Short mmCIF file of C-alpha atoms in Angstrom, two decimals:
data_model
loop_
_atom_site.label_atom_id
_atom_site.label_comp_id
_atom_site.label_asym_id
_atom_site.label_seq_id
_atom_site.Cartn_x
_atom_site.Cartn_y
_atom_site.Cartn_z
CA UNK A 21 0.00 0.00 0.00
CA UNK A 22 2.83 2.41 0.90
CA UNK A 23 4.60 1.62 -2.38
CA UNK A 24 1.38 2.28 -4.33
CA UNK A 25 0.84 5.62 -2.57
CA UNK A 26 4.45 6.70 -3.23
CA UNK A 27 4.38 5.65 -6.90
CA UNK A 28 1.04 7.42 -7.35
CA UNK A 29 2.45 10.61 -5.79
CA UNK A 30 5.54 10.42 -8.02
CA UNK A 31 3.37 9.87 -11.11
CA UNK A 32 1.16 12.86 -10.22
CA UNK A 33 4.24 15.01 -9.69
CA UNK A 34 5.62 13.99 -13.11
CA UNK A 35 2.28 14.76 -14.77
CA UNK A 36 2.14 18.17 -13.05
CA UNK A 37 5.68 18.98 -14.25
CA UNK A 38 4.81 17.87 -17.79
CA UNK A 39 1.68 20.05 -17.77
CA UNK A 40 3.67 23.04 -16.53
CA UNK A 41 6.33 22.41 -19.18
CA UNK A 42 3.69 22.27 -21.95
CA UNK A 43 2.06 25.47 -20.69
CA UNK A 44 5.42 27.30 -20.57
CA UNK A 45 6.34 26.01 -24.03
CA UNK A 46 2.98 27.14 -25.39
CA UNK A 47 3.46 30.59 -23.85
CA UNK A 48 6.94 30.84 -25.37
CA UNK A 49 5.65 29.71 -28.77
CA UNK A 50 3.00 32.45 -28.69
CA UNK A 51 5.63 35.02 -27.75
CA UNK A 52 7.87 33.81 -30.58
CA UNK A 53 5.06 33.91 -33.15
CA UNK A 54 3.99 37.43 -32.12
CA UNK A 55 7.55 38.71 -32.38
CA UNK A 56 8.16 37.04 -35.75
CA UNK A 57 4.87 38.45 -37.07
CA UNK A 58 5.96 41.97 -36.13
CA UNK A 59 9.34 41.43 -37.79
CA UNK A 60 7.71 40.05 -40.95
CA UNK A 61 5.23 42.95 -40.96
CA UNK A 62 8.12 45.44 -41.32
CA UNK A 63 6.89 46.30 -44.83
CA UNK A 64 3.71 47.77 -43.34
CA UNK A 65 5.11 49.15 -40.09
CA UNK A 66 8.51 50.77 -40.60
CA UNK A 67 11.05 49.48 -38.09
CA UNK A 68 14.21 51.27 -37.06
CA UNK A 69 17.40 49.17 -36.88
CA UNK A 70 17.29 49.40 -33.06
CA UNK A 71 13.76 47.95 -32.99
CA UNK A 72 14.73 45.21 -35.45
CA UNK A 73 17.66 44.30 -33.22
CA UNK A 74 15.42 44.29 -30.13
CA UNK A 75 12.98 41.94 -31.88
CA UNK A 76 15.79 39.60 -32.94
CA UNK A 77 17.14 39.53 -29.36
CA UNK A 78 13.64 38.71 -28.12
CA UNK A 79 13.41 35.87 -30.63
CA UNK A 80 16.84 34.56 -29.56
CA UNK A 81 15.85 34.74 -25.88
CA UNK A 82 12.60 32.90 -26.56
CA UNK A 83 14.32 30.22 -28.64
CA UNK A 84 16.92 29.68 -25.90
CA UNK A 85 14.15 29.16 -23.35
CA UNK A 86 12.38 26.77 -25.73
CA UNK A 87 15.61 24.79 -26.30
CA UNK A 88 16.00 24.47 -22.52
CA UNK A 89 12.52 22.96 -22.36
CA UNK A 90 13.03 20.76 -25.46
CA UNK A 91 16.80 20.09 -25.65
CA UNK A 92 16.39 17.44 -28.36
CA UNK A 93 14.73 19.74 -30.89
CA UNK A 94 17.11 20.27 -33.82
CA UNK A 95 14.71 22.72 -35.47
CA UNK A 96 14.75 25.05 -32.48
CA UNK A 97 18.54 24.83 -32.21
CA UNK A 98 19.03 25.68 -35.89
CA UNK A 99 16.58 28.59 -35.65
CA UNK A 100 18.47 29.86 -32.60
CA UNK A 101 21.78 29.62 -34.47
CA UNK A 102 20.33 31.47 -37.48
CA UNK A 103 18.91 34.21 -35.26
CA UNK A 104 22.22 34.65 -33.43
CA UNK A 105 24.03 34.92 -36.79
CA UNK A 106 21.57 37.59 -37.93
CA UNK A 107 22.21 39.50 -34.70
CA UNK A 108 25.98 39.32 -35.22
CA UNK A 109 25.63 40.49 -38.83
CA UNK A 110 23.43 43.37 -37.73
CA UNK A 111 26.05 44.75 -35.35
CA UNK A 112 25.31 48.05 -33.63
CA UNK A 113 22.17 49.70 -34.99
CA UNK A 114 22.66 53.09 -36.62
CA UNK A 115 20.39 55.41 -38.55
CA UNK A 116 16.66 55.11 -38.91
CA UNK A 117 14.20 53.85 -41.45
CA UNK A 118 12.07 56.14 -43.54
CA UNK A 119 8.71 57.18 -42.18
CA UNK A 120 7.28 57.32 -45.69
CA UNK A 121 4.47 54.82 -45.74
CA UNK A 122 1.60 54.57 -48.14
CA UNK A 123 -1.77 53.67 -46.75
CA UNK A 124 -3.49 50.73 -48.38
CA UNK A 125 -6.97 51.24 -49.80
CA UNK A 126 -8.35 48.28 -47.89
CA UNK A 127 -9.68 49.08 -44.41
CA UNK A 128 -8.71 45.62 -43.15
CA UNK A 129 -5.08 46.29 -44.07
CA UNK A 130 -5.18 49.67 -42.32
CA UNK A 131 -6.61 48.02 -39.20
CA UNK A 132 -3.90 45.37 -39.40
CA UNK A 133 -1.23 48.12 -39.59
CA UNK A 134 -2.63 49.83 -36.49
CA UNK A 135 -2.83 46.52 -34.64
CA UNK A 136 0.79 45.81 -35.62
CA UNK A 137 1.88 49.17 -34.21
CA UNK A 138 -0.02 48.56 -30.98
CA UNK A 139 1.52 45.10 -30.63
CA UNK A 140 4.98 46.51 -31.31
CA UNK A 141 4.49 49.18 -28.63
CA UNK A 142 3.42 46.47 -26.16
CA UNK A 143 6.49 44.37 -26.98
CA UNK A 144 8.72 47.44 -26.63
CA UNK A 145 7.35 48.14 -23.14
CA UNK A 146 7.63 44.48 -22.13
CA UNK A 147 11.27 44.35 -23.18
CA UNK A 148 11.92 47.57 -21.26
CA UNK A 149 10.42 46.04 -18.11
CA UNK A 150 12.74 43.05 -18.55
CA UNK A 151 15.68 45.44 -18.80
CA UNK A 152 16.51 44.52 -22.39
CA UNK A 153 15.94 47.99 -23.87
CA UNK A 154 17.36 51.36 -22.89
CA UNK A 155 14.82 53.85 -21.51
CA UNK A 156 15.84 56.54 -24.00
CA UNK A 157 15.21 54.16 -26.90
CA UNK A 158 11.82 53.21 -25.47
CA UNK A 159 10.80 56.87 -25.17
CA UNK A 160 11.94 57.72 -28.70
CA UNK A 161 10.45 54.65 -30.37
CA UNK A 162 7.18 54.82 -28.45
CA UNK A 163 6.79 58.47 -29.44
CA UNK A 164 7.60 57.61 -33.07
CA UNK A 165 5.12 54.74 -33.12
CA UNK A 166 2.43 56.85 -31.42
CA UNK A 167 2.85 59.60 -34.02
CA UNK A 168 2.81 57.01 -36.81
CA UNK A 169 -0.41 55.53 -35.46
CA UNK A 170 -1.94 59.01 -35.27
CA UNK A 171 -0.85 59.74 -38.82
CA UNK A 172 -2.42 56.53 -40.12
CA UNK A 173 -5.68 57.29 -38.30
CA UNK A 174 -5.89 60.85 -39.63
CA UNK A 175 -4.82 60.01 -43.18
CA UNK A 176 -7.33 57.16 -43.40
CA UNK A 177 -10.13 59.50 -42.25
CA UNK A 178 -9.10 62.10 -44.82
CA UNK A 179 -8.96 59.41 -47.51
CA UNK A 180 -12.47 58.26 -46.58
CA UNK A 181 -13.63 61.87 -46.60
CA UNK A 182 -12.20 62.43 -50.07
CA UNK A 183 -13.88 59.28 -51.37
CA UNK A 184 -17.22 60.33 -49.86
CA UNK A 185 -16.86 63.82 -51.34
CA UNK A 186 -16.08 62.43 -54.80
CA UNK A 187 -19.24 60.29 -54.51
CA UNK A 188 -21.23 63.46 -53.62
CA UNK A 189 -21.86 62.23 -50.07
CA UNK A 190 -21.09 65.56 -48.46
CA UNK A 191 -22.50 64.70 -45.03
CA UNK A 192 -20.29 61.61 -44.75
CA UNK A 193 -17.30 63.54 -46.05
CA UNK A 194 -17.82 66.23 -43.44
CA UNK A 195 -18.06 63.61 -40.67
CA UNK A 196 -14.77 62.05 -41.78
CA UNK A 197 -13.00 65.42 -41.91
CA UNK A 198 -14.38 66.40 -38.50
CA UNK A 199 -13.30 63.07 -37.05
CA UNK A 200 -9.77 63.60 -38.45
CA UNK A 201 -9.70 67.11 -36.98
CA UNK A 202 -10.93 65.88 -33.59
CA UNK A 203 -8.29 63.15 -33.59
CA UNK A 204 -5.59 65.72 -34.25
CA UNK A 205 -6.98 68.11 -31.66
CA UNK A 206 -6.98 65.43 -28.96
CA UNK A 207 -3.51 64.17 -29.80
CA UNK A 208 -0.37 65.21 -28.04
CA UNK A 209 2.17 65.31 -30.83
CA UNK A 210 5.67 65.51 -29.47
CA UNK A 211 8.44 66.35 -31.87
CA UNK A 212 12.16 66.31 -31.45
CA UNK A 213 14.42 63.67 -29.98
#
């Protein structure tokens, strides 16, 4: 009876550890996928070299944690090696990317751009809390992303207003223009570095 109780307790402990390991791995996989999505979405949301480097470091950190949980996974190890090589090739980030973006005509794509910016801002803050990003960089990049988000919102409203005006829907056009103006009036645009 004692042996059965002990073996049952050991089995339950192993199952609990396996469940915790799966939950942690799933969390890390979600973190990895979110970060890779942001990096792949760089065509829609302009990334500075410093942000690209931060995202690659986050990917490397996540892959290292995943390799610790699954040491036998060759795929994870090769992805980690590739990411570390990309980080080495990148070196120290200098300069900045162009802020010239063209808004897509599709509202779904515009919404996806705004969601990408929001997700990037969340990741930026999370990495700052972990101590992986300098405070000055966080302030600059968050301000840049906030202004970019504002610009997308205003330009999309103006674009809608222009389309409504060309279709002789003056009431709708006016609403769009007023909404763009209200968005600008409520915004705190900070310039400078």
